[in-house]
Short mmCIF file of C-alpha atoms and ligand atoms in Angstrom, two decimals:
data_model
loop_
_atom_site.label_atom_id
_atom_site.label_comp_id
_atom_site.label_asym_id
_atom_site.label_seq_id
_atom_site.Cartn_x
_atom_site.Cartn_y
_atom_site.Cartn_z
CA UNK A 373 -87.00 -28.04 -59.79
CA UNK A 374 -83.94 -26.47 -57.46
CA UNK A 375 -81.73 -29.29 -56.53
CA UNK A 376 -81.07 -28.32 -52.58
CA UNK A 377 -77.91 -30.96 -52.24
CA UNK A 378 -76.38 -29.13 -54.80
CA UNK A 379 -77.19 -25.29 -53.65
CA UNK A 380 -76.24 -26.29 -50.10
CA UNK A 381 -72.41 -27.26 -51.31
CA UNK A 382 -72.36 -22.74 -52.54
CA UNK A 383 -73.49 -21.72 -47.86
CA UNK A 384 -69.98 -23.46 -45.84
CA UNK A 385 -72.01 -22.68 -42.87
CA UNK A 386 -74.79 -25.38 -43.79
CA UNK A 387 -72.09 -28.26 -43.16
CA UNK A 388 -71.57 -26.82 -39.54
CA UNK A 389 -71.96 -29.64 -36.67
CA UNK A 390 -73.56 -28.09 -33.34
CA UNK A 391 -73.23 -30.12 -30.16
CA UNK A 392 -71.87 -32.77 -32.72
CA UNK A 393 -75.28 -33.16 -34.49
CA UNK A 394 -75.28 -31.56 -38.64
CA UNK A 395 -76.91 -28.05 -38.66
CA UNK A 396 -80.53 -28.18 -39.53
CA UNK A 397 -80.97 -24.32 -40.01
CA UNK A 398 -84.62 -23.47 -39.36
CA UNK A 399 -84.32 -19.62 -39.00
CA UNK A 400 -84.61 -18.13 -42.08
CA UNK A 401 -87.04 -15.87 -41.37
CA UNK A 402 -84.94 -13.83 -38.97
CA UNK A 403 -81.89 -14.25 -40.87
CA UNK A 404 -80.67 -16.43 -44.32
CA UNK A 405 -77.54 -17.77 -44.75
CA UNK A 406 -74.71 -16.00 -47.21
CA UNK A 407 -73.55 -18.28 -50.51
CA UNK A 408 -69.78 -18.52 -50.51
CA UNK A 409 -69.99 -15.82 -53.96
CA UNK A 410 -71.29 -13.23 -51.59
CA UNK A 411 -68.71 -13.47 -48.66
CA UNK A 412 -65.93 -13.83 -51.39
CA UNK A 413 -67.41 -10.56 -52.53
CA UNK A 414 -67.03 -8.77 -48.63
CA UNK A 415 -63.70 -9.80 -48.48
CA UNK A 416 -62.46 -9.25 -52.39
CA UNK A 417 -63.76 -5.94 -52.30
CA UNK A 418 -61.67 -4.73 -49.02
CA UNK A 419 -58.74 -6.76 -50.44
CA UNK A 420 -58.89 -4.98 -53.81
CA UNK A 421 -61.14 -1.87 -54.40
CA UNK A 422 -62.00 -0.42 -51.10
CA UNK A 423 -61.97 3.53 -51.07
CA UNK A 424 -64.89 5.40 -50.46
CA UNK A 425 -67.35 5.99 -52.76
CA UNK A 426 -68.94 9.52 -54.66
CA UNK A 427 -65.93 11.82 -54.17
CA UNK A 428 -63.15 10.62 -54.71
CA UNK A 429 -61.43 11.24 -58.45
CA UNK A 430 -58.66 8.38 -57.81
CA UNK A 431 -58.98 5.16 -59.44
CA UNK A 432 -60.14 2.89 -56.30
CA UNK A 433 -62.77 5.27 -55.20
CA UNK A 434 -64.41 5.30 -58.77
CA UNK A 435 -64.54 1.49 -58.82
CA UNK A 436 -66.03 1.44 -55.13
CA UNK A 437 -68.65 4.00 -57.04
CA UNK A 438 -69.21 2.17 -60.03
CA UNK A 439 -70.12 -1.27 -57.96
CA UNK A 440 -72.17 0.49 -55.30
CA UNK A 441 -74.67 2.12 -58.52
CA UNK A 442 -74.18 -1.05 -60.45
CA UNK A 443 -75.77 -2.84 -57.24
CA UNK A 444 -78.60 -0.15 -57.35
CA UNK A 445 -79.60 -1.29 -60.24
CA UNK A 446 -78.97 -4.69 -59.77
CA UNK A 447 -82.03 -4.05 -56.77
CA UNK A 448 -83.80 -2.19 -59.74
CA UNK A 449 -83.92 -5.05 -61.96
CA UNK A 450 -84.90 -7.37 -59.18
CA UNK A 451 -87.56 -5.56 -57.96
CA UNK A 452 -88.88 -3.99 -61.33
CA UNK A 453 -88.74 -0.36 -60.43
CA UNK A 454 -88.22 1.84 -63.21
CA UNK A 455 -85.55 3.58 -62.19
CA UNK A 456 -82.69 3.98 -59.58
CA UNK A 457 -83.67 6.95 -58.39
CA UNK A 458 -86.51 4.89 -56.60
CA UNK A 459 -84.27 2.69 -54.64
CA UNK A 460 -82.60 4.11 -51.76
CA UNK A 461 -79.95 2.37 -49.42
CA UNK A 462 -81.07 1.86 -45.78
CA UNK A 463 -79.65 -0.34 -42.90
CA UNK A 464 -82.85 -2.85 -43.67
CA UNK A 465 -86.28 -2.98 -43.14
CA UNK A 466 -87.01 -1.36 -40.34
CA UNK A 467 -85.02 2.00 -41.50
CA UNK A 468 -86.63 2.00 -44.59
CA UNK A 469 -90.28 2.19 -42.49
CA UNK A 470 -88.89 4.19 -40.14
CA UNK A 471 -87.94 7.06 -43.08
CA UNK A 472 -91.27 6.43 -44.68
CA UNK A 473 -93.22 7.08 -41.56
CA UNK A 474 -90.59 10.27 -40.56
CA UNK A 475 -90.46 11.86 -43.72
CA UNK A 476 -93.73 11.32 -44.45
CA UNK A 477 -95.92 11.96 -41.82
CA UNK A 478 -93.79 15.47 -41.72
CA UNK A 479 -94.29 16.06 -45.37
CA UNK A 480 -97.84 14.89 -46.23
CA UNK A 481 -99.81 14.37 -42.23
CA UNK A 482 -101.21 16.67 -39.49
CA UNK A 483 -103.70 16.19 -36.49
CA UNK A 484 -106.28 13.62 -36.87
CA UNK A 485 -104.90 11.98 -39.84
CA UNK A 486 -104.92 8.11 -39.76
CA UNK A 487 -102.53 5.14 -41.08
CA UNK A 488 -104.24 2.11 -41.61
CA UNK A 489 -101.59 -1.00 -40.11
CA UNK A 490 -102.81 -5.07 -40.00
CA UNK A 491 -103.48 -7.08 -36.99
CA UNK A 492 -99.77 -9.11 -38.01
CA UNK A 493 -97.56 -6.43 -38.46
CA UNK A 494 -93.65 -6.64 -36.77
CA UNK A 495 -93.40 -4.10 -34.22
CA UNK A 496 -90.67 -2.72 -37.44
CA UNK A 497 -94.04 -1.88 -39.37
CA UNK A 498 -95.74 -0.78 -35.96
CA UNK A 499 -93.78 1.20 -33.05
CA UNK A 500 -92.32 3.92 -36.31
CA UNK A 501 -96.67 5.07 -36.98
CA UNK A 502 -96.90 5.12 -33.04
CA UNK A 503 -93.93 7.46 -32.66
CA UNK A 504 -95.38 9.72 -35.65
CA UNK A 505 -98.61 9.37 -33.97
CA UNK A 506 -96.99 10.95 -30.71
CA UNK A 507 -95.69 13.49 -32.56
CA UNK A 508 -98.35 14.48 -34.60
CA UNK A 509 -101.62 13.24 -33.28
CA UNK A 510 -102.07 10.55 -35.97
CA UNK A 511 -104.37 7.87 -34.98
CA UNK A 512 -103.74 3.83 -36.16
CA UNK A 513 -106.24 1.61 -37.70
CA UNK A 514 -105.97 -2.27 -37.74
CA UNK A 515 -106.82 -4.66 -40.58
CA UNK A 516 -108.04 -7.37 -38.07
CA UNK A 517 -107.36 -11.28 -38.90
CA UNK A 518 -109.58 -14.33 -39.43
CA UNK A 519 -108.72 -17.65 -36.92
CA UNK A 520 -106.02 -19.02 -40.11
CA UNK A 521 -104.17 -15.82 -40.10
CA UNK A 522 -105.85 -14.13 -42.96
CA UNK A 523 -106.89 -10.23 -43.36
CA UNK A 524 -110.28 -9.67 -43.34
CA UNK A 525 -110.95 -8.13 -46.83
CA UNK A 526 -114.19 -6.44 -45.41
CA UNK A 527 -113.11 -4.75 -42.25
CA UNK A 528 -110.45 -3.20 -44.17
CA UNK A 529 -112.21 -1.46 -46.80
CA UNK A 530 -114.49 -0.07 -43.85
CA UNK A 531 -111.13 1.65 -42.46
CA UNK A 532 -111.00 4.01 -44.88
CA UNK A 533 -112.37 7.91 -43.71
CA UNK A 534 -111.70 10.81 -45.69
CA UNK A 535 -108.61 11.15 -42.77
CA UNK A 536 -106.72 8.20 -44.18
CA UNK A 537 -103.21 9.38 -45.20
CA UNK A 538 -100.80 5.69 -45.73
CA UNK A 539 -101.66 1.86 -45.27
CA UNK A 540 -98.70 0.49 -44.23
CA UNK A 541 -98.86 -3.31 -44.47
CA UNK A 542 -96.55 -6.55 -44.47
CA UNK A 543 -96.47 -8.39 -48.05
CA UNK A 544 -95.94 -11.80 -46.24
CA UNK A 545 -96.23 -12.43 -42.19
CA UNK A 546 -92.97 -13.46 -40.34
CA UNK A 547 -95.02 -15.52 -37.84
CA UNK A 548 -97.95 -16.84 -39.86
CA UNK A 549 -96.28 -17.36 -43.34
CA UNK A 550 -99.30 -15.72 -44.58
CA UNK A 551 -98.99 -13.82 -48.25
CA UNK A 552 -101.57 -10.99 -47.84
CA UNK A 553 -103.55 -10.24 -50.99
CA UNK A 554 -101.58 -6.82 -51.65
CA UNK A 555 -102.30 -6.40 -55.14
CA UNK A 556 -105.97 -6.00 -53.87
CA UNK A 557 -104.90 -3.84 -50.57
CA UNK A 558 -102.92 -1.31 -52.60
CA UNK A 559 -105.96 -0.93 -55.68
CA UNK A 560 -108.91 -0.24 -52.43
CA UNK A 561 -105.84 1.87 -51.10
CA UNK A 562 -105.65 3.69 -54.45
CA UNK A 563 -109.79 4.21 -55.08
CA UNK A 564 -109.24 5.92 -52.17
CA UNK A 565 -106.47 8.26 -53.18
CA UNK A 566 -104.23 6.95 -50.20
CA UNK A 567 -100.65 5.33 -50.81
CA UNK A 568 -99.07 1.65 -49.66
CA UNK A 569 -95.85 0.84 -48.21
CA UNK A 570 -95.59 -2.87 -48.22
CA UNK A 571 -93.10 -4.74 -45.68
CA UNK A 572 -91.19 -6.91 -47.87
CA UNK A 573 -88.77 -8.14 -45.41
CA UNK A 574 -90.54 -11.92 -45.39
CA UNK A 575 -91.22 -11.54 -49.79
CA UNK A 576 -88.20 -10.38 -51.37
CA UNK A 577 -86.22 -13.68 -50.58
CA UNK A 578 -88.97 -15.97 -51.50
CA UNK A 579 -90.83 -14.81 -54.90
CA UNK A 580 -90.95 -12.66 -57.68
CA UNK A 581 -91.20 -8.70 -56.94
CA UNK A 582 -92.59 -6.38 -59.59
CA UNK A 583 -92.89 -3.39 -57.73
CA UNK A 584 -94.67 -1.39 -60.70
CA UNK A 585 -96.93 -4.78 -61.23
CA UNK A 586 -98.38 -4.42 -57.84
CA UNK A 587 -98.09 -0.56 -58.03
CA UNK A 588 -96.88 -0.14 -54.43
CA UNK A 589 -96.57 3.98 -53.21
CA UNK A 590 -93.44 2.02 -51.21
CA UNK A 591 -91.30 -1.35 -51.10
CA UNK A 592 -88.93 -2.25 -48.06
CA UNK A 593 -86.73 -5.15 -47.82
CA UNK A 594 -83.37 -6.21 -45.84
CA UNK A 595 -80.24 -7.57 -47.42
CA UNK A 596 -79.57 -9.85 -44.61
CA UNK A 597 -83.18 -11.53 -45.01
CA UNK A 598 -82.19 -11.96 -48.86
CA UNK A 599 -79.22 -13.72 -48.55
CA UNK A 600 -77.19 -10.62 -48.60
CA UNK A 601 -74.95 -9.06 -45.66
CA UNK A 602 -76.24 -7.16 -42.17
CA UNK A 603 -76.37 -3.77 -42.34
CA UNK A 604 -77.77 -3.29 -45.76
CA UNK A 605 -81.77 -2.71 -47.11
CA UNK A 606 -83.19 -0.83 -49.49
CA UNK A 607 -86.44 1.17 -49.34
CA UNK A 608 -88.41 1.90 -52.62
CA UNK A 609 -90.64 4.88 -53.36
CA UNK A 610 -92.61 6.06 -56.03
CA UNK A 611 -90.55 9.15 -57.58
CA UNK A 612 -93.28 11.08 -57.41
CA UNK A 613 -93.44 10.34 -53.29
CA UNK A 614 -89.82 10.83 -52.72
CA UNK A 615 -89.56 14.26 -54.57
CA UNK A 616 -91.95 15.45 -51.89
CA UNK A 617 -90.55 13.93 -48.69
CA UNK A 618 -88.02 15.47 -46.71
CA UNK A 619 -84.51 14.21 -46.24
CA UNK A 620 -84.38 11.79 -43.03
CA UNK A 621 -81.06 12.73 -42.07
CA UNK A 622 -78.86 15.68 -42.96
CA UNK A 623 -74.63 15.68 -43.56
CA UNK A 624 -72.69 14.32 -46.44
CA UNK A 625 -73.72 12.47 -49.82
CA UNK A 626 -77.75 14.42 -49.54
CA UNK A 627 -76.37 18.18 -50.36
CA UNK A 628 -76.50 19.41 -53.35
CA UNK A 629 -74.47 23.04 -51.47
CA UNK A 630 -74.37 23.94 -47.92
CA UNK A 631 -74.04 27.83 -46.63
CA UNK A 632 -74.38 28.23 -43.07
CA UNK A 633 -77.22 30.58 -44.30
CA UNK A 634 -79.12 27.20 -46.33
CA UNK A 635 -78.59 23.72 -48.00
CA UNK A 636 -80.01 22.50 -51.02
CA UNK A 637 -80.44 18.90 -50.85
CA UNK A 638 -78.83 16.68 -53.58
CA UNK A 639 -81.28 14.73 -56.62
CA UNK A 640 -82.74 11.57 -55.72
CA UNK A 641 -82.36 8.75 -54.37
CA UNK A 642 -78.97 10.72 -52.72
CA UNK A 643 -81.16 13.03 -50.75
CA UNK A 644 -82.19 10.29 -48.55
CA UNK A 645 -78.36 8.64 -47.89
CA UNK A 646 -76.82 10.63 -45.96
CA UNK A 647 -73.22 9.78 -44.86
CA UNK A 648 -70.92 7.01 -46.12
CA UNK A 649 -73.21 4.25 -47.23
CA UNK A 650 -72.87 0.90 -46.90
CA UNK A 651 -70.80 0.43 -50.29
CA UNK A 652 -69.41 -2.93 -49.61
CA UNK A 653 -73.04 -4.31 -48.15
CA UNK A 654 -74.75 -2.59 -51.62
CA UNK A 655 -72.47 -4.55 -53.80
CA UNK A 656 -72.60 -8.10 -51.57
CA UNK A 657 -76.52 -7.54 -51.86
CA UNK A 658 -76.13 -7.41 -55.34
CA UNK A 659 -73.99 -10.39 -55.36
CA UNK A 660 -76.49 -12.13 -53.29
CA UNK A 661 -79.73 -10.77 -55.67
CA UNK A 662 -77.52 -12.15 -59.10
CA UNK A 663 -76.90 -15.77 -56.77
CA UNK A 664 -80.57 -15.83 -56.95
CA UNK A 665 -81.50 -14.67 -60.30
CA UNK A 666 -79.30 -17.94 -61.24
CA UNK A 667 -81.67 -20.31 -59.55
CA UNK A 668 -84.67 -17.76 -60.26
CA UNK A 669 -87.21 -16.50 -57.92
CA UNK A 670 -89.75 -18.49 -59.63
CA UNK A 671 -87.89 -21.83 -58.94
CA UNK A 672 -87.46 -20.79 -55.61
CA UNK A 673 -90.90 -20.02 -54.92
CA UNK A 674 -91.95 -23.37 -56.22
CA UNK A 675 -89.84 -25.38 -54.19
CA UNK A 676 -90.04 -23.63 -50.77
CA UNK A 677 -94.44 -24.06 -51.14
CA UNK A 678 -93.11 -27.92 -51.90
CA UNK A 679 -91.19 -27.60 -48.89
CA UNK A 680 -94.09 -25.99 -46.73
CA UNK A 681 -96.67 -28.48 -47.89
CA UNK A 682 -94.59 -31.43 -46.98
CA UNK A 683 -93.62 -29.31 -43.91
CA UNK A 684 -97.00 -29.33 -42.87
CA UNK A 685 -98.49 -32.53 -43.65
CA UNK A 686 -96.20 -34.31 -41.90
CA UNK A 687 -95.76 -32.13 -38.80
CA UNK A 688 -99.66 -32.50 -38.63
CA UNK A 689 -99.27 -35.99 -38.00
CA UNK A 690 -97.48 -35.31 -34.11
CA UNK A 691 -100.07 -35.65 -31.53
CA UNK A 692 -101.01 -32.16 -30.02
CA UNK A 693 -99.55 -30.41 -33.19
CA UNK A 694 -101.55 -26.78 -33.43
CA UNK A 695 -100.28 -24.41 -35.67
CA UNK A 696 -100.79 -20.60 -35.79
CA UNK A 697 -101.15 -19.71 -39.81
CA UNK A 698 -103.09 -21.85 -42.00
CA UNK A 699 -103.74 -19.26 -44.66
CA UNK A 700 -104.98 -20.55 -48.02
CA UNK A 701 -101.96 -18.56 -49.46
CA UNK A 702 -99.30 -19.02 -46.90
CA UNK A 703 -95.12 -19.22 -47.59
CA UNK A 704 -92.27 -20.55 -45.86
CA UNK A 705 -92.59 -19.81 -42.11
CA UNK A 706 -94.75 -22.15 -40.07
CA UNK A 707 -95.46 -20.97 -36.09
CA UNK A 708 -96.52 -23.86 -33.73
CA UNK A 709 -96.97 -25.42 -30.37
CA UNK A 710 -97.34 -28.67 -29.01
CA UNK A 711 -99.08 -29.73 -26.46
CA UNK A 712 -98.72 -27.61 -23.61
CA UNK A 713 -94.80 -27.90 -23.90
CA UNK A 714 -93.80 -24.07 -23.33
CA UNK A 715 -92.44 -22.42 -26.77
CA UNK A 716 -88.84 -21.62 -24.80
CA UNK A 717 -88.57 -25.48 -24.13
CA UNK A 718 -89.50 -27.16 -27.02
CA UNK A 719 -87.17 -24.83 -28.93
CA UNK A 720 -84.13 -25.02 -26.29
CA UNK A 721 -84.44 -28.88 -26.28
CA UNK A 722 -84.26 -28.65 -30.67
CA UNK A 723 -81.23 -26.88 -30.52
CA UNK A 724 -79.47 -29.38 -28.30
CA UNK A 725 -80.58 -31.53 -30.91
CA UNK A 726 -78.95 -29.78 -33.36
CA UNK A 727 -82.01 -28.11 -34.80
CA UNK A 728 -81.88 -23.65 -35.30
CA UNK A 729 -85.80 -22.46 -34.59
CA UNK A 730 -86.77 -19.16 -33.35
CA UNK A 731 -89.30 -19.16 -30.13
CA UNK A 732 -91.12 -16.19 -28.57
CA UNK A 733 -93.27 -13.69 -29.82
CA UNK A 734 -91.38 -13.39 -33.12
CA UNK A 735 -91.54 -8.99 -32.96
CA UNK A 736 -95.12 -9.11 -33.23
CA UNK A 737 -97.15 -9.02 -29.41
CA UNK A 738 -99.95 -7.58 -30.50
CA UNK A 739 -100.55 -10.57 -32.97
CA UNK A 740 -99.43 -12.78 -30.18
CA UNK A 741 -102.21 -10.82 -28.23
CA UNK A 742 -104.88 -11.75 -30.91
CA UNK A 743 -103.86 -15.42 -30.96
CA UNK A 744 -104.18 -15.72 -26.83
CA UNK A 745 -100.92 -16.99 -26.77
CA UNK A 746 -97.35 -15.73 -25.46
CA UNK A 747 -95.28 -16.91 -27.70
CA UNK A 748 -94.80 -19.76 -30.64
CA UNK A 749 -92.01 -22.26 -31.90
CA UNK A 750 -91.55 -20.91 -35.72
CA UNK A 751 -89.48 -23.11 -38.26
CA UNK A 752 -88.74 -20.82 -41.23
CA UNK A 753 -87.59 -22.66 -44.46
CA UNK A 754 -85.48 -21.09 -47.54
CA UNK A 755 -84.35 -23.05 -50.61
CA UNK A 756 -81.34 -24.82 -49.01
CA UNK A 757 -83.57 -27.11 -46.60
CA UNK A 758 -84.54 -30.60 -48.08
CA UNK A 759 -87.16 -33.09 -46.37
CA UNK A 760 -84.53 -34.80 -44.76
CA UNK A 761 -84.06 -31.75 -42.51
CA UNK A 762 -87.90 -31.82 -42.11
CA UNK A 763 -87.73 -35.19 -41.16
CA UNK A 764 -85.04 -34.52 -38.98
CA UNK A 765 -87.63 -32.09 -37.01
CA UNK A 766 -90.35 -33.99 -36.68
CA UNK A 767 -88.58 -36.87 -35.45
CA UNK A 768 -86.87 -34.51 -32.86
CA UNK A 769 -90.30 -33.27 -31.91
CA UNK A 770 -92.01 -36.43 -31.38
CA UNK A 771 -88.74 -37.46 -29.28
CA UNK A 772 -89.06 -34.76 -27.29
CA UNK A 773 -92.74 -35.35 -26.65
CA UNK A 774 -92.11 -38.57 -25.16
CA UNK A 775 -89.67 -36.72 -22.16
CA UNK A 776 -92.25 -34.56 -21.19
N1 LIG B 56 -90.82 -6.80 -41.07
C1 LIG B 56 -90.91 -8.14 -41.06
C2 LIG B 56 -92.15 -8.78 -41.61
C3 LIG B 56 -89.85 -8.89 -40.57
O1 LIG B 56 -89.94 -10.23 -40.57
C4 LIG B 56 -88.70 -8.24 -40.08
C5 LIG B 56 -87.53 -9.04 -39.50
N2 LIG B 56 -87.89 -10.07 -38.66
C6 LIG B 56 -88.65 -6.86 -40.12
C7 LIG B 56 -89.72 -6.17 -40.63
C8 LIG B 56 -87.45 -6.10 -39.65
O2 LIG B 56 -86.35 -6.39 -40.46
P1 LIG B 56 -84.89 -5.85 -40.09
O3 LIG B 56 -84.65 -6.29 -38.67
O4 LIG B 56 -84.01 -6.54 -41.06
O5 LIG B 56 -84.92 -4.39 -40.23
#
């Protein structure tokens, strides 16, 4: 079992004081925290190699190349693919779904075609179909959701029309902590000839990926979610799906030779980077993937349900408690309200406390919609919290009960 004291002496920032209270860093969902290893990395690599990367014949620009490829597959290995030409460099998530539902809808959708979404999707995994479904007259679908946050298995497999082009679903629900049964979503997908992107921003930094295991079309995920810098994420495709997409953007880095007559595009995954990529953010990632690989996403997995549990069981005990996401299978990110203490409040009032929780609707309205509700109190945990911190909430909670 991880030993969180220890870990937490590798993230500086965990031994902040706010307002003169310790840190108890609840937001994990929208962003982790970076182990010391990682921002040595940032700042070692613009101390000592920077230069950029790909063209340069000089001795710093080929070491800036050979860390940014060595980081591809170091998010190769983590994710299983079976090769780096699968794993292109994005800004994060929601640029790896927004290429997906460019490129593709161009390459492989026309009028009347449909994309199959869930009822708990981040508007990241939502407002990209809609703006292909402007363009092109592609209608959405919705997987709807059971009262404990769960798909409904049923209503999705009655989706399916012979106009079904994509399902385009989240792996694990940034407001309900649900972990959807994808395995099963991508094999109905696949009886029906019809390829899965999965939204791994809320699974990648919490359990084991094996991306050819669950034999997803596509695999997104952010670097700043996964303990790695902003401004990096990584967007996997099938080869056989990215050979016959379209590049998202055009200029440097995804030519193979430019006339002002034609351009060939360059081999994969380098027809989908255009531009100088992120080659300090590709190798912190990878610094931030092996800082994880040492504790092992198994470990991690274990102890953050431990967490949950215990999370749960004793927040259940505050009068008023009601929680949105009770899902058989659910991870690290638990939604709530209390009372009828708005969401804004209660959250406002844990920060003066000391206490980091995100309130509102979380990127996800429509779900919000489906609930009845405008907005939730979400505590999000990742390895470094320990049940003193959980403690520390609920006693904050019930203390902040008693003023209202
Ligand atoms: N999908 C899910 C499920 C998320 O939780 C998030 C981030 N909150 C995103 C997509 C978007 O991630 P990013 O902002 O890093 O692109």
């Amino acid at each position: 079992m991880l030993n969180a004291d220890n870990i937490r002496k590798d993230f500086p920032i965990l031994s902040l004081s706010v307002y003169g209270k310790p840190l108890v860093y609840l937001d994990n969902a929208a962003t982790t925290q970076k182990p010391r290893s990682v921002v040595d990395a940032i700042a070692n690599e613009y101390y000592n190699v920077n230069a950029n990367v790909h063209r340069g014949v000089h001795f710093l620009s080929q070491k800036a190349t050979e860390l940014h490829e060595q980081a591809r597959e170091t998010v190769r290995a983590f994710i299983h693919a079976r090769s780096t030409s699968e794993i292109v460099f994005t800004r994060g998530t929601t640029e790896s779904i927004n290429l997906v539902a460019t490129c593709f809808s161009q390459a492989c959708m026309k009028e009347g075609d449909e994309v199959i979404i869930s009822a708990m999707e981040h508007h990241s995994n939502i407002v990209p179909w809609q703006m292909a479904a402007g363009r092109m007259g592609i209608q959405l679908k919705v997987i709807p959701i059971n009262d404990k946050g769960e798909l409904l298995m049923e209503d999705y497999e009655k989706l399916f029309s012979p106009h079904t082009r994509l399902v385009s679903v989240a792996h694990v629900s940034n407001v309900l902590g649900t972990v959807n049964p994808v395995k099963e979503i991508i094999s109905i997908a696949h009886d029906h000839g019809v390829p899965v992107l999965i939204d791994g921003a809320q699974s990648a930094p919490h359990m084991p990926i094996d991306v050819q295991e669950l034999d997803c079309d596509f695999f997104a995920f952010s670097g700043h979610k996964t303990y790695g810098p902003t401004g990096i994420g990584v967007l996997y495709g099938k080869e056989k799906w990215l050979d016959q997409l379209p590049p998202y953007q055009g200029g440097g880095e995804m030519i193979q030779h430019v006339s002002f007559q034609h351009t060939t595009y360059n081999e994969l995954p380098y027809k989908f980077e255009a531009g100088t990529p992120d080659y300090v953010g590709s190798h912190a990632l990878a610094v931030a993937i092996d800082y994880l690989n040492t504790l092992g996403m198994d470990n991690i997995h274990a102890y953050e349900r431990q967490l949950t549990d215990y999370a749960m069981r004793q927040m259940q005990q505050i009068e008023g408690m009601r929680f949105f996401g009770t899902a058989d299978n659910k991870d690290a990110v638990i939604s709530f309200l209390v009372g009828d203490i708005h969401h804004l409040d209660l959250g406002t009032l844990l920060d003066r406390l000391g206490i980091a929780v995100r309130t509102g609707h979380h990127c996800a309205e429509p779900l919000m919609h489906r609930l009845g509700i405008e907005g939730t109190v979400r505590a999000s945990l990742a390895f470094y919290n320990t049940r003193e911190e959980i403690d520390s909430l609920v006693a904050a909670i019930q203390r902040l009960k008693q003023m209202f």
